Short mmCIF file of N, CA and C in Angstrom, two decimals:
data_model
loop_
_atom_site.label_atom_id
_atom_site.label_comp_id
_atom_site.label_asym_id
_atom_site.label_seq_id
_atom_site.Cartn_x
_atom_site.Cartn_y
_atom_site.Cartn_z
N GLN F 1 21.14 217.19 17.00
CA GLN F 1 22.04 217.44 15.88
C GLN F 1 22.17 216.17 15.05
N VAL F 2 22.16 216.33 13.76
CA VAL F 2 22.31 215.21 12.83
C VAL F 2 23.52 215.46 11.96
N GLN F 3 24.37 214.48 11.83
CA GLN F 3 25.51 214.57 10.93
C GLN F 3 25.29 213.62 9.77
N LEU F 4 25.58 214.10 8.58
CA LEU F 4 25.35 213.34 7.36
C LEU F 4 26.67 213.17 6.61
N VAL F 5 26.92 211.95 6.16
CA VAL F 5 28.16 211.66 5.42
C VAL F 5 27.81 210.90 4.16
N GLU F 6 28.11 211.52 3.01
CA GLU F 6 27.84 210.89 1.73
C GLU F 6 29.02 210.04 1.26
N SER F 7 28.72 209.07 0.43
CA SER F 7 29.76 208.26 -0.21
C SER F 7 29.19 207.69 -1.50
N GLY F 8 30.08 207.18 -2.34
CA GLY F 8 29.65 206.50 -3.55
C GLY F 8 29.84 207.26 -4.84
N GLY F 9 30.30 208.49 -4.75
CA GLY F 9 30.53 209.24 -5.97
C GLY F 9 31.74 208.72 -6.73
N GLY F 10 31.92 209.25 -7.93
CA GLY F 10 33.08 208.83 -8.71
C GLY F 10 32.97 209.27 -10.15
N LEU F 11 33.89 208.75 -10.96
CA LEU F 11 33.93 209.05 -12.39
C LEU F 11 33.43 207.83 -13.15
N VAL F 12 32.40 208.03 -13.95
CA VAL F 12 31.83 206.95 -14.74
C VAL F 12 31.58 207.43 -16.16
N GLN F 13 31.24 206.49 -17.02
CA GLN F 13 30.91 206.84 -18.40
C GLN F 13 29.40 206.96 -18.56
N ALA F 14 29.01 207.66 -19.58
CA ALA F 14 27.58 207.80 -19.87
C ALA F 14 26.95 206.42 -20.03
N GLY F 15 25.78 206.26 -19.41
CA GLY F 15 25.08 204.99 -19.45
C GLY F 15 25.35 204.10 -18.25
N ASP F 16 26.39 204.42 -17.50
CA ASP F 16 26.72 203.64 -16.31
C ASP F 16 25.78 203.97 -15.15
N SER F 17 25.99 203.22 -14.06
CA SER F 17 25.19 203.42 -12.85
C SER F 17 26.10 203.71 -11.66
N LEU F 18 25.55 204.41 -10.69
CA LEU F 18 26.20 204.65 -9.41
C LEU F 18 25.15 204.61 -8.33
N ARG F 19 25.56 204.22 -7.13
CA ARG F 19 24.66 204.33 -5.99
C ARG F 19 25.34 205.19 -4.92
N LEU F 20 24.69 206.27 -4.60
CA LEU F 20 25.16 207.14 -3.52
C LEU F 20 24.52 206.72 -2.21
N SER F 21 25.29 206.85 -1.16
CA SER F 21 24.78 206.57 0.18
C SER F 21 24.98 207.79 1.06
N CYS F 22 24.09 207.97 1.99
CA CYS F 22 24.19 209.05 2.97
C CYS F 22 23.90 208.45 4.33
N ALA F 23 24.95 208.34 5.14
CA ALA F 23 24.81 207.78 6.48
C ALA F 23 24.58 208.90 7.49
N ALA F 24 23.59 208.71 8.32
CA ALA F 24 23.22 209.74 9.30
C ALA F 24 23.49 209.27 10.72
N SER F 25 23.92 210.20 11.54
CA SER F 25 24.08 209.92 12.96
C SER F 25 22.81 210.35 13.67
N GLY F 26 22.63 209.89 14.89
CA GLY F 26 21.50 210.33 15.68
C GLY F 26 20.32 209.37 15.63
N ARG F 27 19.53 209.43 16.67
CA ARG F 27 18.41 208.51 16.82
C ARG F 27 17.15 208.99 16.10
N THR F 28 17.19 210.21 15.59
CA THR F 28 15.97 210.78 15.02
C THR F 28 15.88 210.60 13.52
N PHE F 29 16.84 209.90 12.92
CA PHE F 29 16.86 209.75 11.46
C PHE F 29 15.54 209.24 10.94
N SER F 30 14.97 208.26 11.60
CA SER F 30 13.77 207.61 11.07
C SER F 30 12.56 208.53 11.06
N SER F 31 12.63 209.67 11.72
CA SER F 31 11.51 210.59 11.73
C SER F 31 11.74 211.81 10.83
N TYR F 32 12.86 211.80 10.09
CA TYR F 32 13.21 212.94 9.25
C TYR F 32 13.00 212.63 7.77
N ALA F 33 12.48 213.60 7.05
CA ALA F 33 12.50 213.52 5.59
C ALA F 33 13.93 213.75 5.12
N MET F 34 14.26 213.12 3.99
CA MET F 34 15.61 213.22 3.45
C MET F 34 15.57 213.59 1.98
N GLY F 35 16.66 214.13 1.51
CA GLY F 35 16.70 214.49 0.10
C GLY F 35 18.10 214.49 -0.45
N TRP F 36 18.18 214.42 -1.76
CA TRP F 36 19.45 214.56 -2.48
C TRP F 36 19.38 215.81 -3.33
N PHE F 37 20.46 216.58 -3.27
CA PHE F 37 20.58 217.81 -4.03
C PHE F 37 21.84 217.72 -4.87
N ARG F 38 21.92 218.55 -5.91
CA ARG F 38 23.14 218.60 -6.69
C ARG F 38 23.40 220.01 -7.19
N GLN F 39 24.69 220.26 -7.39
CA GLN F 39 25.08 221.55 -7.94
C GLN F 39 26.20 221.34 -8.92
N ALA F 40 25.95 221.75 -10.15
CA ALA F 40 26.96 221.66 -11.20
C ALA F 40 27.70 223.00 -11.27
N PRO F 41 28.91 223.01 -11.81
CA PRO F 41 29.66 224.26 -11.91
C PRO F 41 28.88 225.32 -12.68
N GLY F 42 28.78 226.49 -12.09
CA GLY F 42 28.10 227.59 -12.75
C GLY F 42 26.59 227.53 -12.72
N LYS F 43 26.05 226.54 -12.01
CA LYS F 43 24.60 226.40 -11.93
C LYS F 43 24.13 226.46 -10.48
N GLU F 44 22.85 226.73 -10.32
CA GLU F 44 22.29 226.76 -8.98
C GLU F 44 22.07 225.33 -8.47
N ARG F 45 22.07 225.21 -7.18
CA ARG F 45 21.77 223.92 -6.57
C ARG F 45 20.31 223.55 -6.84
N GLU F 46 20.07 222.29 -7.11
CA GLU F 46 18.70 221.84 -7.35
C GLU F 46 18.41 220.60 -6.53
N SER F 47 17.15 220.48 -6.18
CA SER F 47 16.69 219.31 -5.45
C SER F 47 16.45 218.18 -6.44
N VAL F 48 17.12 217.08 -6.28
CA VAL F 48 17.02 215.96 -7.22
C VAL F 48 15.90 215.01 -6.82
N ALA F 49 15.86 214.64 -5.55
CA ALA F 49 14.87 213.67 -5.08
C ALA F 49 14.68 213.83 -3.58
N THR F 50 13.48 213.59 -3.13
CA THR F 50 13.20 213.62 -1.69
C THR F 50 12.38 212.40 -1.31
N ILE F 51 12.45 212.05 -0.03
CA ILE F 51 11.72 210.90 0.49
C ILE F 51 11.22 211.22 1.88
N ASN F 52 10.02 210.80 2.19
CA ASN F 52 9.49 211.12 3.51
C ASN F 52 10.06 210.17 4.56
N TRP F 53 9.66 210.35 5.79
CA TRP F 53 10.26 209.66 6.91
C TRP F 53 10.14 208.14 6.82
N SER F 54 9.04 207.66 6.25
CA SER F 54 8.80 206.22 6.21
C SER F 54 9.17 205.59 4.88
N GLY F 55 9.50 206.41 3.91
CA GLY F 55 9.84 205.88 2.60
C GLY F 55 8.65 205.63 1.70
N THR F 56 7.49 206.07 2.12
CA THR F 56 6.28 205.79 1.35
C THR F 56 5.96 206.87 0.32
N TYR F 57 6.66 207.98 0.39
CA TYR F 57 6.43 209.07 -0.55
C TYR F 57 7.76 209.57 -1.08
N THR F 58 7.88 209.65 -2.40
CA THR F 58 9.10 210.15 -3.02
C THR F 58 8.73 211.18 -4.09
N ARG F 59 9.70 212.02 -4.37
CA ARG F 59 9.49 213.07 -5.39
C ARG F 59 10.80 213.26 -6.14
N TYR F 60 10.69 213.49 -7.46
CA TYR F 60 11.88 213.63 -8.30
C TYR F 60 11.72 214.83 -9.23
N ILE F 61 12.86 215.39 -9.62
CA ILE F 61 12.79 216.37 -10.69
C ILE F 61 12.62 215.62 -12.00
N ASP F 62 12.05 216.30 -12.97
CA ASP F 62 11.70 215.65 -14.22
C ASP F 62 12.91 215.02 -14.92
N SER F 63 14.04 215.68 -14.84
CA SER F 63 15.21 215.22 -15.60
C SER F 63 15.77 213.89 -15.12
N VAL F 64 15.37 213.42 -13.94
CA VAL F 64 15.90 212.14 -13.44
C VAL F 64 14.82 211.07 -13.28
N LYS F 65 13.58 211.43 -13.54
CA LYS F 65 12.49 210.46 -13.40
C LYS F 65 12.72 209.26 -14.32
N GLY F 66 12.55 208.08 -13.76
CA GLY F 66 12.78 206.87 -14.52
C GLY F 66 14.21 206.39 -14.53
N ARG F 67 15.14 207.23 -14.07
CA ARG F 67 16.56 206.86 -14.04
C ARG F 67 17.10 206.77 -12.61
N PHE F 68 16.65 207.64 -11.73
CA PHE F 68 17.13 207.69 -10.35
C PHE F 68 16.05 207.17 -9.42
N THR F 69 16.50 206.53 -8.35
CA THR F 69 15.59 206.05 -7.31
C THR F 69 16.15 206.39 -5.94
N ILE F 70 15.35 207.09 -5.15
CA ILE F 70 15.74 207.38 -3.78
C ILE F 70 15.08 206.35 -2.87
N SER F 71 15.82 205.90 -1.87
CA SER F 71 15.28 204.94 -0.92
C SER F 71 15.97 205.14 0.42
N ARG F 72 15.45 204.51 1.44
CA ARG F 72 16.05 204.65 2.76
C ARG F 72 15.93 203.36 3.54
N ASP F 73 16.88 203.17 4.43
CA ASP F 73 16.86 202.04 5.35
C ASP F 73 16.98 202.63 6.75
N ASN F 74 15.87 202.74 7.43
CA ASN F 74 15.88 203.40 8.74
C ASN F 74 16.63 202.57 9.79
N ALA F 75 16.71 201.28 9.58
CA ALA F 75 17.47 200.44 10.51
C ALA F 75 18.97 200.72 10.42
N LYS F 76 19.40 201.18 9.25
CA LYS F 76 20.82 201.49 9.03
C LYS F 76 21.09 202.99 9.02
N ASN F 77 20.07 203.80 9.28
CA ASN F 77 20.23 205.26 9.27
C ASN F 77 20.86 205.74 7.96
N THR F 78 20.40 205.20 6.86
CA THR F 78 21.02 205.51 5.57
C THR F 78 19.96 205.77 4.51
N VAL F 79 20.25 206.76 3.68
CA VAL F 79 19.42 207.03 2.51
C VAL F 79 20.30 206.83 1.28
N TYR F 80 19.68 206.34 0.21
CA TYR F 80 20.41 206.00 -1.00
C TYR F 80 19.86 206.77 -2.19
N LEU F 81 20.70 206.90 -3.19
CA LEU F 81 20.27 207.40 -4.48
C LEU F 81 20.87 206.49 -5.55
N GLN F 82 20.03 205.64 -6.11
CA GLN F 82 20.46 204.78 -7.20
C GLN F 82 20.33 205.56 -8.49
N MET F 83 21.42 205.69 -9.21
CA MET F 83 21.43 206.48 -10.43
C MET F 83 21.80 205.57 -11.60
N ASN F 84 20.86 205.40 -12.49
CA ASN F 84 21.08 204.56 -13.69
C ASN F 84 21.07 205.42 -14.93
N SER F 85 21.60 204.86 -16.01
CA SER F 85 21.62 205.57 -17.30
C SER F 85 22.15 206.99 -17.15
N LEU F 86 23.27 207.10 -16.49
CA LEU F 86 23.83 208.43 -16.21
C LEU F 86 24.20 209.16 -17.49
N LYS F 87 24.03 210.47 -17.44
CA LYS F 87 24.32 211.35 -18.57
C LYS F 87 25.37 212.37 -18.15
N PRO F 88 26.10 212.93 -19.10
CA PRO F 88 27.08 213.96 -18.74
C PRO F 88 26.45 215.12 -17.97
N GLU F 89 25.20 215.44 -18.27
CA GLU F 89 24.55 216.55 -17.57
C GLU F 89 24.20 216.22 -16.12
N ASP F 90 24.41 214.98 -15.70
CA ASP F 90 24.25 214.63 -14.28
C ASP F 90 25.50 214.96 -13.47
N THR F 91 26.54 215.38 -14.13
CA THR F 91 27.78 215.73 -13.43
C THR F 91 27.54 216.87 -12.46
N ALA F 92 27.90 216.66 -11.20
CA ALA F 92 27.66 217.66 -10.17
C ALA F 92 28.21 217.15 -8.84
N VAL F 93 28.23 218.03 -7.86
CA VAL F 93 28.44 217.63 -6.48
C VAL F 93 27.07 217.30 -5.91
N TYR F 94 26.94 216.11 -5.38
CA TYR F 94 25.68 215.65 -4.81
C TYR F 94 25.76 215.71 -3.28
N GLN F 95 24.75 216.32 -2.69
CA GLN F 95 24.67 216.43 -1.24
C GLN F 95 23.37 215.85 -0.75
N CYS F 96 23.41 215.24 0.41
CA CYS F 96 22.15 214.84 1.03
C CYS F 96 21.77 215.86 2.09
N GLY F 97 20.50 215.95 2.33
CA GLY F 97 19.98 216.88 3.31
C GLY F 97 18.89 216.21 4.13
N ALA F 98 18.70 216.71 5.34
CA ALA F 98 17.68 216.17 6.23
C ALA F 98 16.82 217.31 6.76
N TRP F 99 15.52 217.10 6.74
CA TRP F 99 14.59 218.04 7.35
C TRP F 99 14.18 217.50 8.72
N ALA F 100 14.10 218.36 9.69
CA ALA F 100 13.61 217.96 11.01
C ALA F 100 12.09 217.91 10.97
N ALA F 101 11.59 217.13 10.05
CA ALA F 101 10.15 216.99 9.82
C ALA F 101 9.95 215.69 9.05
N ARG F 102 8.74 215.20 9.07
CA ARG F 102 8.49 213.91 8.41
C ARG F 102 8.37 214.03 6.90
N TYR F 103 8.06 215.24 6.44
CA TYR F 103 7.95 215.47 5.01
C TYR F 103 8.78 216.69 4.63
N ASP F 104 9.24 216.69 3.39
CA ASP F 104 9.90 217.85 2.82
C ASP F 104 8.94 219.03 2.94
N ASN F 105 9.35 220.10 3.62
CA ASN F 105 8.44 221.22 3.88
C ASN F 105 8.58 222.33 2.84
N GLY F 106 9.33 222.06 1.79
CA GLY F 106 9.48 223.06 0.74
C GLY F 106 10.58 224.05 0.99
N GLU F 107 11.18 223.98 2.15
CA GLU F 107 12.31 224.85 2.47
C GLU F 107 13.61 224.05 2.40
N LEU F 108 14.72 224.75 2.57
CA LEU F 108 15.99 224.04 2.55
C LEU F 108 16.09 223.12 3.76
N PRO F 109 16.83 222.03 3.62
CA PRO F 109 16.99 221.11 4.76
C PRO F 109 17.64 221.77 5.96
N ASP F 110 17.41 221.16 7.10
CA ASP F 110 18.00 221.68 8.32
C ASP F 110 19.44 221.21 8.51
N TYR F 111 19.76 220.08 7.88
CA TYR F 111 21.10 219.51 8.00
C TYR F 111 21.61 219.12 6.62
N TRP F 112 22.93 219.24 6.44
CA TRP F 112 23.55 218.95 5.15
C TRP F 112 24.78 218.06 5.33
N GLY F 113 25.02 217.23 4.31
CA GLY F 113 26.28 216.52 4.24
C GLY F 113 27.29 217.37 3.51
N GLN F 114 28.50 216.83 3.38
CA GLN F 114 29.57 217.62 2.78
C GLN F 114 29.60 217.50 1.26
N GLY F 115 28.94 216.50 0.73
CA GLY F 115 28.85 216.34 -0.71
C GLY F 115 29.81 215.31 -1.25
N THR F 116 29.45 214.76 -2.40
CA THR F 116 30.31 213.80 -3.10
C THR F 116 30.23 214.09 -4.59
N GLN F 117 31.37 214.04 -5.25
CA GLN F 117 31.44 214.42 -6.67
C GLN F 117 31.02 213.25 -7.55
N VAL F 118 30.16 213.55 -8.49
CA VAL F 118 29.78 212.59 -9.53
C VAL F 118 30.15 213.21 -10.87
N THR F 119 30.98 212.51 -11.63
CA THR F 119 31.40 212.99 -12.94
C THR F 119 31.07 211.93 -13.97
N VAL F 120 30.33 212.34 -14.99
CA VAL F 120 29.91 211.42 -16.04
C VAL F 120 30.55 211.87 -17.35
N SER F 121 31.38 211.04 -17.91
CA SER F 121 32.05 211.38 -19.16
C SER F 121 31.25 210.84 -20.35
N SER F 122 31.37 211.55 -21.44
CA SER F 122 30.60 211.15 -22.64
C SER F 122 31.38 210.17 -23.50
#
């Protein structure tokens, strides 16, 4: 079992930066692919970024490419999402997820955090 706890959300202005963290419990974190998802009010949840077990492969949705960076520190059991040049349309609840696999398998994660709110004002 893996437990995930997100932190770092908040209220910022357009153009600001935030760094989200997702701390994981368990010894298997370093062998799991991780991802960040978001859901805005009235919209479907979308996968924002994913990273493989070693951090050597990352994937982003087009709307955040060049602005967001996903990374991980396996020694700290933590995955990060650095968000720069934030826009009002980035406002959402952000959740991290973990796959019991080394790569994102295209399905929903096996484990989820509770989410953290990010609000970007114009």
